[in-house]
PDB file of C-alpha atoms and ligand atoms in Angstrom:
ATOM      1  CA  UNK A   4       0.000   0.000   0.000  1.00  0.00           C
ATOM      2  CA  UNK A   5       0.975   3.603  -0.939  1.00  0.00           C
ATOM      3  CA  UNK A   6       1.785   6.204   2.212  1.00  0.00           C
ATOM      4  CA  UNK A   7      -0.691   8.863   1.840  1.00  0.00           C
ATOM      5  CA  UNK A   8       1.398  11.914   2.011  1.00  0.00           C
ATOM      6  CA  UNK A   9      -0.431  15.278   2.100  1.00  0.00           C
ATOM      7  CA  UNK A  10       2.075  18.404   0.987  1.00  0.00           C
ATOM      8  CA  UNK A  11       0.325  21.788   3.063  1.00  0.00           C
ATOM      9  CA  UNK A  12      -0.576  23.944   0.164  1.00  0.00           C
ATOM     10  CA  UNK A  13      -1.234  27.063   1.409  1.00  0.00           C
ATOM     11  CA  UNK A  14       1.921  28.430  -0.336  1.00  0.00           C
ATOM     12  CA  UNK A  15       5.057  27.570  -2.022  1.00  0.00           C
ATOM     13  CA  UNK A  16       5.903  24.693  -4.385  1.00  0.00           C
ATOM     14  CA  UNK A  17       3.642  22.474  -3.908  1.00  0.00           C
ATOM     15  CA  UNK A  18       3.169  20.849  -7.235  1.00  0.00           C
ATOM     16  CA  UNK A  19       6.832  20.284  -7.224  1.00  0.00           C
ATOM     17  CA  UNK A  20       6.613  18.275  -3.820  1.00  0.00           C
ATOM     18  CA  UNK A  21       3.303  16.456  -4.877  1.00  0.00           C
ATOM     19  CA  UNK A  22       5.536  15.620  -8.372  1.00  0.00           C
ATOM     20  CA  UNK A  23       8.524  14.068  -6.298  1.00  0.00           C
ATOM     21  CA  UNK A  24       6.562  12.552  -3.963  1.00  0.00           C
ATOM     22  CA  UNK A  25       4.538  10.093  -6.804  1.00  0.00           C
ATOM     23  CA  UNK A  26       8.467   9.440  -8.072  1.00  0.00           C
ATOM     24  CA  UNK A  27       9.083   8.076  -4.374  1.00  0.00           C
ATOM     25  CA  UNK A  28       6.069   5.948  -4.223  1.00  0.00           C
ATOM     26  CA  UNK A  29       3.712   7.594  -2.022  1.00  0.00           C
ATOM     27  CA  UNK A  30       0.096   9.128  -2.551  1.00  0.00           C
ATOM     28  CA  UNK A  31       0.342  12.846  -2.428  1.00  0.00           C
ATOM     29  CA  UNK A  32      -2.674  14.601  -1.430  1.00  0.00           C
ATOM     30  CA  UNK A  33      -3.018  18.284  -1.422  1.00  0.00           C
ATOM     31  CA  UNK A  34      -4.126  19.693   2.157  1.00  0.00           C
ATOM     32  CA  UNK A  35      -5.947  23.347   3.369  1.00  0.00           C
ATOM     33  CA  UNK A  36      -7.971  21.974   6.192  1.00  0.00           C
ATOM     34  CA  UNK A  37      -7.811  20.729   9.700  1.00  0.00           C
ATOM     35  CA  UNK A  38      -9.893  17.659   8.985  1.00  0.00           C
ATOM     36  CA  UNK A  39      -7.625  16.391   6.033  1.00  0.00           C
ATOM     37  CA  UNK A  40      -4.947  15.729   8.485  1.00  0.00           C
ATOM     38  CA  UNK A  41      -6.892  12.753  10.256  1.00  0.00           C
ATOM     39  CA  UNK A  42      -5.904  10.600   6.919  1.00  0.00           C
ATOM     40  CA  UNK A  43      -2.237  11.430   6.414  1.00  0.00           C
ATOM     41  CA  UNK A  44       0.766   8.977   7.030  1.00  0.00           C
ATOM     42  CA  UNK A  45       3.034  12.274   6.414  1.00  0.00           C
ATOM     43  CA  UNK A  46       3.067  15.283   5.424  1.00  0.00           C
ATOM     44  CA  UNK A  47       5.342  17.746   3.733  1.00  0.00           C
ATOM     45  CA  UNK A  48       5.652  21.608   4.094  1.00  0.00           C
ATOM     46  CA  UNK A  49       7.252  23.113   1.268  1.00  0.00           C
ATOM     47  CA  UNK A  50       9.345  26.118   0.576  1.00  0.00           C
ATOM     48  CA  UNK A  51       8.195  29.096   0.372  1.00  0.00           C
ATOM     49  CA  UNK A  52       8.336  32.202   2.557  1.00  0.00           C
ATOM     50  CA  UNK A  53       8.060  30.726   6.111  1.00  0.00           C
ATOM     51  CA  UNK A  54       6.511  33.803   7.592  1.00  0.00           C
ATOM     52  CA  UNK A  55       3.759  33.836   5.031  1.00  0.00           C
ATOM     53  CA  UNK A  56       3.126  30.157   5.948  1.00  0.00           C
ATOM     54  CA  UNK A  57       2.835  30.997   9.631  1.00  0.00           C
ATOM     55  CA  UNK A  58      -0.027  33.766   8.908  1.00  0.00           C
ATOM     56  CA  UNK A  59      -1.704  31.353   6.818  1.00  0.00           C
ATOM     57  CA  UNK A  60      -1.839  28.127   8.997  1.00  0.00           C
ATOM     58  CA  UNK A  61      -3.504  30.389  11.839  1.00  0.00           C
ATOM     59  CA  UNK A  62      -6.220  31.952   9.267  1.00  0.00           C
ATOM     60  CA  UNK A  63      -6.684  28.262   7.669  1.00  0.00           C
ATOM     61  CA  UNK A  64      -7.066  26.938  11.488  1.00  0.00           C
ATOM     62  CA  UNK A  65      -4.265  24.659  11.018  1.00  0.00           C
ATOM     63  CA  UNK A  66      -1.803  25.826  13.354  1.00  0.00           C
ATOM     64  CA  UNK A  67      -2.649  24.025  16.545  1.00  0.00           C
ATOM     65  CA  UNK A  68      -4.160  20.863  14.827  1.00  0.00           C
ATOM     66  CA  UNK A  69      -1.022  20.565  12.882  1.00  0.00           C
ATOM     67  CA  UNK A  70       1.488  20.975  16.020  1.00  0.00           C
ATOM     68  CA  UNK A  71      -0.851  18.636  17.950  1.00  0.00           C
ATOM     69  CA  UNK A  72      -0.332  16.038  14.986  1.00  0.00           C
ATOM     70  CA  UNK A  73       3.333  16.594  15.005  1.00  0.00           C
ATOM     71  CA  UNK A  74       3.728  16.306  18.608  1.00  0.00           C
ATOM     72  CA  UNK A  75       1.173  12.595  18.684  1.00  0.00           C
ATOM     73  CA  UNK A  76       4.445  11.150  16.050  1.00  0.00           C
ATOM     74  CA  UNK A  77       3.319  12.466  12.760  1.00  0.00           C
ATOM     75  CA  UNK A  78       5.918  12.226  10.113  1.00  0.00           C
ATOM     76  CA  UNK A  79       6.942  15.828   8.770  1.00  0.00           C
ATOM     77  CA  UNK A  80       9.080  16.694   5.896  1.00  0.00           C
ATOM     78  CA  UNK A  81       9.707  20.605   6.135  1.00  0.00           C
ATOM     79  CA  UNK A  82      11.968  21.605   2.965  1.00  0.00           C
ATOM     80  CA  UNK A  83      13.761  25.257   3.287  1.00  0.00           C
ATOM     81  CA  UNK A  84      10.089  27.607   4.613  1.00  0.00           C
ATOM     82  CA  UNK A  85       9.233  24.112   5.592  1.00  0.00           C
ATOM     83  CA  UNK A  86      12.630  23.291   7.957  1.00  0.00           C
ATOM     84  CA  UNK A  87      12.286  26.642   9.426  1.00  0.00           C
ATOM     85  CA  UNK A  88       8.092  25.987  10.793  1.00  0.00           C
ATOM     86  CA  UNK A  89       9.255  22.632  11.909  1.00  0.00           C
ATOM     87  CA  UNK A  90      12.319  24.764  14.381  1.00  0.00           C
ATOM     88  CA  UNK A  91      11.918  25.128  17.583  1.00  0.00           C
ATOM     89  CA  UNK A  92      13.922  28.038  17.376  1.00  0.00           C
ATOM     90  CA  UNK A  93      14.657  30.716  14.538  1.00  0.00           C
ATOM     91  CA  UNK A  94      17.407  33.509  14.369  1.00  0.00           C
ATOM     92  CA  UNK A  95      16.276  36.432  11.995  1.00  0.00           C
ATOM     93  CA  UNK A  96      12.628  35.736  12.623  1.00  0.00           C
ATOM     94  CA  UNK A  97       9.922  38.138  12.124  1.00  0.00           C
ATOM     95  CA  UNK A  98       8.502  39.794  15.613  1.00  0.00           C
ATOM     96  CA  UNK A  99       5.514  37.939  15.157  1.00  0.00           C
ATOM     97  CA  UNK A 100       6.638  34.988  13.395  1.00  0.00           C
ATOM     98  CA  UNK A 101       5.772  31.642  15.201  1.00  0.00           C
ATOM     99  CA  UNK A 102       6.816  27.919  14.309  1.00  0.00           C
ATOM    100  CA  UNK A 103       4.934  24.675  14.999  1.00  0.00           C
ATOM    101  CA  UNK A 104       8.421  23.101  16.345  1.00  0.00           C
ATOM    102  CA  UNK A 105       9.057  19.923  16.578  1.00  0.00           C
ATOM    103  CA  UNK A 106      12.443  19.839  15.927  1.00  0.00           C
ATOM    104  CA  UNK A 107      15.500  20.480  18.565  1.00  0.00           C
ATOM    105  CA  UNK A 108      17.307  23.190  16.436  1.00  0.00           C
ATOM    106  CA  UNK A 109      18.064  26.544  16.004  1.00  0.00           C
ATOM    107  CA  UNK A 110      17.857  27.701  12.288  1.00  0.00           C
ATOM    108  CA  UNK A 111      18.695  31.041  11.247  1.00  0.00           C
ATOM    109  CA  UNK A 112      16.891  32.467   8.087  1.00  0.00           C
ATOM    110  CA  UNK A 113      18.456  33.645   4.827  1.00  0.00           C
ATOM    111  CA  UNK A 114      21.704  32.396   6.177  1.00  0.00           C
ATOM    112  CA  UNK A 115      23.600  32.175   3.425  1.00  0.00           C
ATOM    113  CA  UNK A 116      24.155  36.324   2.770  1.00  0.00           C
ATOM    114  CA  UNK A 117      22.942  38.292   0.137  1.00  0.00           C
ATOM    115  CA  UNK A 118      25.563  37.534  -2.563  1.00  0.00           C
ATOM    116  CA  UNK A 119      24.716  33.733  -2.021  1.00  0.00           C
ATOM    117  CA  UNK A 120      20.899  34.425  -1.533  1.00  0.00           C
ATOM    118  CA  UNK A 121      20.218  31.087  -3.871  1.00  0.00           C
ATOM    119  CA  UNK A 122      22.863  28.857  -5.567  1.00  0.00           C
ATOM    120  CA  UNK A 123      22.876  25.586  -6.591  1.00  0.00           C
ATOM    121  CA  UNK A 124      24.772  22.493  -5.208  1.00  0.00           C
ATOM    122  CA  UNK A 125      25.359  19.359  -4.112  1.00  0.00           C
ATOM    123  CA  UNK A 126      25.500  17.798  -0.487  1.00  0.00           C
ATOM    124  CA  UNK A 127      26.305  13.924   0.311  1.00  0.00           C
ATOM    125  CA  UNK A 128      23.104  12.517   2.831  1.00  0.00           C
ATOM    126  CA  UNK A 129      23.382  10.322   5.723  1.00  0.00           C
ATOM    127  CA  UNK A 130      20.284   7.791   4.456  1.00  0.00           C
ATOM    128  CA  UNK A 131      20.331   8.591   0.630  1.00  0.00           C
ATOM    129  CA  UNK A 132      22.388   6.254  -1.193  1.00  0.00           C
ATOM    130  CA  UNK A 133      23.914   6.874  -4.918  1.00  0.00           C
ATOM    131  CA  UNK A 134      26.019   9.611  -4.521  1.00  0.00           C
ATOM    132  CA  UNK A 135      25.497  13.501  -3.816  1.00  0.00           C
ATOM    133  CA  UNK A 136      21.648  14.734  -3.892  1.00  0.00           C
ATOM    134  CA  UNK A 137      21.996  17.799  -6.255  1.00  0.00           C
ATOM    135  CA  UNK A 138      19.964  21.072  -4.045  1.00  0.00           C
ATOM    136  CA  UNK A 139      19.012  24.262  -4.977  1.00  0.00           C
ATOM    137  CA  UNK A 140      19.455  26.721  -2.059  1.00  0.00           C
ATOM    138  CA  UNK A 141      16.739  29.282  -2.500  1.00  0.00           C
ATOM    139  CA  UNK A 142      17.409  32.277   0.593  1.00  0.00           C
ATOM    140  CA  UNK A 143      17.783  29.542   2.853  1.00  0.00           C
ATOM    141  CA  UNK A 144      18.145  29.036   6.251  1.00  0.00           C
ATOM    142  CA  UNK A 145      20.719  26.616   8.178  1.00  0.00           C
ATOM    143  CA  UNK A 146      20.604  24.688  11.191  1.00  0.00           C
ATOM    144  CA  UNK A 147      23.095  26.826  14.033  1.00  0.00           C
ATOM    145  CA  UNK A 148      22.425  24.616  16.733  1.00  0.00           C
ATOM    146  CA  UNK A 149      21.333  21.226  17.080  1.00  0.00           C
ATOM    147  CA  UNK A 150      20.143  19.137  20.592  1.00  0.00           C
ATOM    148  CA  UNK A 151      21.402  16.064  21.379  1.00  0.00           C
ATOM    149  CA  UNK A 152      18.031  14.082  19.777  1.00  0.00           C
ATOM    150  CA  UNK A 153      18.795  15.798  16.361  1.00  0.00           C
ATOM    151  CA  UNK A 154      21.003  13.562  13.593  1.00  0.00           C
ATOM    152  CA  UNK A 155      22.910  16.013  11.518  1.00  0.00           C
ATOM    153  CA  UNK A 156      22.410  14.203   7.564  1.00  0.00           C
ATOM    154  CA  UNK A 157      24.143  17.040   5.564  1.00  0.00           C
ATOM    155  CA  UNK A 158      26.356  19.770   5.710  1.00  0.00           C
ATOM    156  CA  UNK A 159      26.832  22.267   3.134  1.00  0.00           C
ATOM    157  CA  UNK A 160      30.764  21.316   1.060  1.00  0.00           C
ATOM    158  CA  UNK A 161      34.137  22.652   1.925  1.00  0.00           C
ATOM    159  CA  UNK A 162      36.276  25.063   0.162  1.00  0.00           C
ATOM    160  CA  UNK A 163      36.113  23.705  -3.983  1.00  0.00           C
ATOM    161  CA  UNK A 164      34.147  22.673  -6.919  1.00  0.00           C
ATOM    162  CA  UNK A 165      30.300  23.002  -6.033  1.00  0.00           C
ATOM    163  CA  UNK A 166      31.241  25.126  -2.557  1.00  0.00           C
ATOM    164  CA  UNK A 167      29.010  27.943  -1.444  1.00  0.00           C
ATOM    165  CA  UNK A 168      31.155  31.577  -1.540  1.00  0.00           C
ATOM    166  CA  UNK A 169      32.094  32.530   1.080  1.00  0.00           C
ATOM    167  CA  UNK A 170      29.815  34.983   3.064  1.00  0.00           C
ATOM    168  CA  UNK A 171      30.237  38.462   4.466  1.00  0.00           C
ATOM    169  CA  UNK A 172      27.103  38.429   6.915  1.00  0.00           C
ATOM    170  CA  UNK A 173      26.785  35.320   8.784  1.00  0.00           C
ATOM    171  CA  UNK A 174      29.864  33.810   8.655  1.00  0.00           C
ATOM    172  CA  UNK A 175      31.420  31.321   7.228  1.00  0.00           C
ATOM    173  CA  UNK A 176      28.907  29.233   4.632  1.00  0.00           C
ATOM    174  CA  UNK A 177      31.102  26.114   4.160  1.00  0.00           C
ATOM    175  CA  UNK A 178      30.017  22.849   6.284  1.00  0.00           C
ATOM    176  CA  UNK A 179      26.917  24.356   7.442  1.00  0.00           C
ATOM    177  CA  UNK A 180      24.345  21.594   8.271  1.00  0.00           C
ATOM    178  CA  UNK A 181      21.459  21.673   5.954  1.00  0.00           C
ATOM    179  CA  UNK A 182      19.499  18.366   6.615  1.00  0.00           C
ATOM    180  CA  UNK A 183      18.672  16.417   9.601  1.00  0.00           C
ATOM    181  CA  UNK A 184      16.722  14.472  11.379  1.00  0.00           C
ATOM    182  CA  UNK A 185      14.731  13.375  14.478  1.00  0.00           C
ATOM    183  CA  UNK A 186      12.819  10.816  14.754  1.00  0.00           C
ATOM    184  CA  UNK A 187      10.090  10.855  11.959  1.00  0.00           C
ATOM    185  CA  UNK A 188      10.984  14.705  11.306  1.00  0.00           C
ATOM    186  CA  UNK A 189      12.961  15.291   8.347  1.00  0.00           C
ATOM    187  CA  UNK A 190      14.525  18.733   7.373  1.00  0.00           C
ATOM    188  CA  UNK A 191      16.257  20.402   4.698  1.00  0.00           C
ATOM    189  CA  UNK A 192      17.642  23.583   3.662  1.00  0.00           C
ATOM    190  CA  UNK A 193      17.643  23.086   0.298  1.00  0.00           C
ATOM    191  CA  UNK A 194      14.778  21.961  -2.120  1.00  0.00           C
ATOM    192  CA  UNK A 195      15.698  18.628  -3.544  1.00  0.00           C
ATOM    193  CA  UNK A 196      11.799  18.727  -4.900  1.00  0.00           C
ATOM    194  CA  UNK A 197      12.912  21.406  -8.074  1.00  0.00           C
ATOM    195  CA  UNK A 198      16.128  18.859  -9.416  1.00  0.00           C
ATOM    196  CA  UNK A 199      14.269  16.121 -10.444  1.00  0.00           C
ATOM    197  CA  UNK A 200      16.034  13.407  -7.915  1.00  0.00           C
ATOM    198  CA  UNK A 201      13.230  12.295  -6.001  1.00  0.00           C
ATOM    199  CA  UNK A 202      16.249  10.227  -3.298  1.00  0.00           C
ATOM    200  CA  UNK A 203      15.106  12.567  -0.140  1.00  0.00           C
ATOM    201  CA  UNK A 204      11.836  12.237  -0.840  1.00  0.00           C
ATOM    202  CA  UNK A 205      12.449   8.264  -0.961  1.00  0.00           C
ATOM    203  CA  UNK A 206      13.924   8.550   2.128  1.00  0.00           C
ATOM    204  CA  UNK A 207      10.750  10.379   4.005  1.00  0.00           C
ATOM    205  CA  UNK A 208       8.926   7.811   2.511  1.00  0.00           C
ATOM    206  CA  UNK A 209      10.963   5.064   4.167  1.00  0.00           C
ATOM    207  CA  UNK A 210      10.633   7.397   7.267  1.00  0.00           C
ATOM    208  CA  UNK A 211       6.729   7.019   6.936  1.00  0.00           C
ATOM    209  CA  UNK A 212       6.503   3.264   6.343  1.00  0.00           C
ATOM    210  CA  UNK A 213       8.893   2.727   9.336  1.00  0.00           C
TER     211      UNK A 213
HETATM  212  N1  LIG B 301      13.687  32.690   3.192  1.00  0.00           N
HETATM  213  C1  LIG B 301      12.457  31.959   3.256  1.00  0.00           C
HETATM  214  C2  LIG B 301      11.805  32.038   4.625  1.00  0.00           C
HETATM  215  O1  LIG B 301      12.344  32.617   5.522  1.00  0.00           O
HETATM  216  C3  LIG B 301      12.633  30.503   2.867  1.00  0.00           C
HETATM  217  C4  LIG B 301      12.976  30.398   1.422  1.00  0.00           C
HETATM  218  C5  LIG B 301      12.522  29.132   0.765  1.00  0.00           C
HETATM  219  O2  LIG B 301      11.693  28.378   1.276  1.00  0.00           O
HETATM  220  N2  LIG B 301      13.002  28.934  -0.431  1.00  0.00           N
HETATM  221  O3  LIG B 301      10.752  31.506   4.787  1.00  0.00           O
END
């Protein structure tokens, strides 16, 4: 049997998510409302603008259903907008911005500088066999900190071919973690859904059947 897998479509790329998500074998299903989330084995936040996301879980009534769900075990893939709603705790944030946590890290937002605001790369993952996933950094955040629970599955490359520049405003961009993982919550900085390897996406759906 196919995991369902809703992607929350109130913004971002959804489409892109629901795309990758047939490639790994699951059942996407699009979800806006409170009562869809009774039927999901996982779900998926996409990227998008995070803060935008917050406002429109409250309007949409999601917000507490969704971080009850996540706190009763349900499996959450949060890509880039998506890693930062699943953080317990965000640098840069809005004054208003919340997250539905989950996850024992500190991300910071639009990490990697202005000059670097989106580049594309590659990043070897702890669980995704085959060789580098290729990831498209879009004004993405990165994990600062992470608590003892949290399995660090990517960092961002050292000094060379497919490297980050370096960064003026937050420091140093190279070996930055950019994916992890605790328990059935999966996170990424980058959006593996827009390069056409579906491999992280086959690994949340190993995460679900688990
Ligand atoms: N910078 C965005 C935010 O803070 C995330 C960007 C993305 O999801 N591509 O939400």
């Amino acid at each position: 049997m196919k995991p369902v897998i809703g992607v929350l479509a109130l913004q971002g790329d959804v489409r892109e998510h629901v795309a990758a998500l047939e490639a790994a074998g699951a059942r996407p299903v699009a979800v806006r409302r409170p009562t869809e989330l009774a039927a999901l084995d996982g779900l998926v936040i996409p990227g998008g603008e995070s803060t935008t996301i917050d406002k429109l879980l409250r309007i949409f009534e999601l917000f507490d259903p969704l971080r009850a769900a996540i706190a009763a075990g349900l499996p959450v893939y949060g890509s880039c907008a998506g890693m930062i709603l699943l953080a317990d705790r965000v640098l840069g944030a809005t004054h208003d911005q919340q997250t539905l946590g989950g996850l024992d890290v500190t991300v910071r937002r639009n990490a990697f500088g202005r000059q670097v605001d989106s580049f594309e790369s590659s990043v070897e993952m702890v669980g995704v066999p085959g060789g580098p996933v290729p990831a498209a950094f879009i004004r993405a955040p990165w994990v600062e900190e992470a608590g003892p629970a949290v399995q660090v599955l990517a960092r961002t490359r050292h000094r060379g071919a497919g490297a980050p520049e370096p960064s003026t405003g937050t420091g140093d961009v190279a070996g930055r973690i950019v994916a992890v993982r605790q328990g059935t919550l999966l996170a990424t900085s980058f959006h593996p859904e827009i390069t056409g390897d579906a491999r992280v996406h086959e690994l949340f759906v190993a995460i679900v059947k688990e």
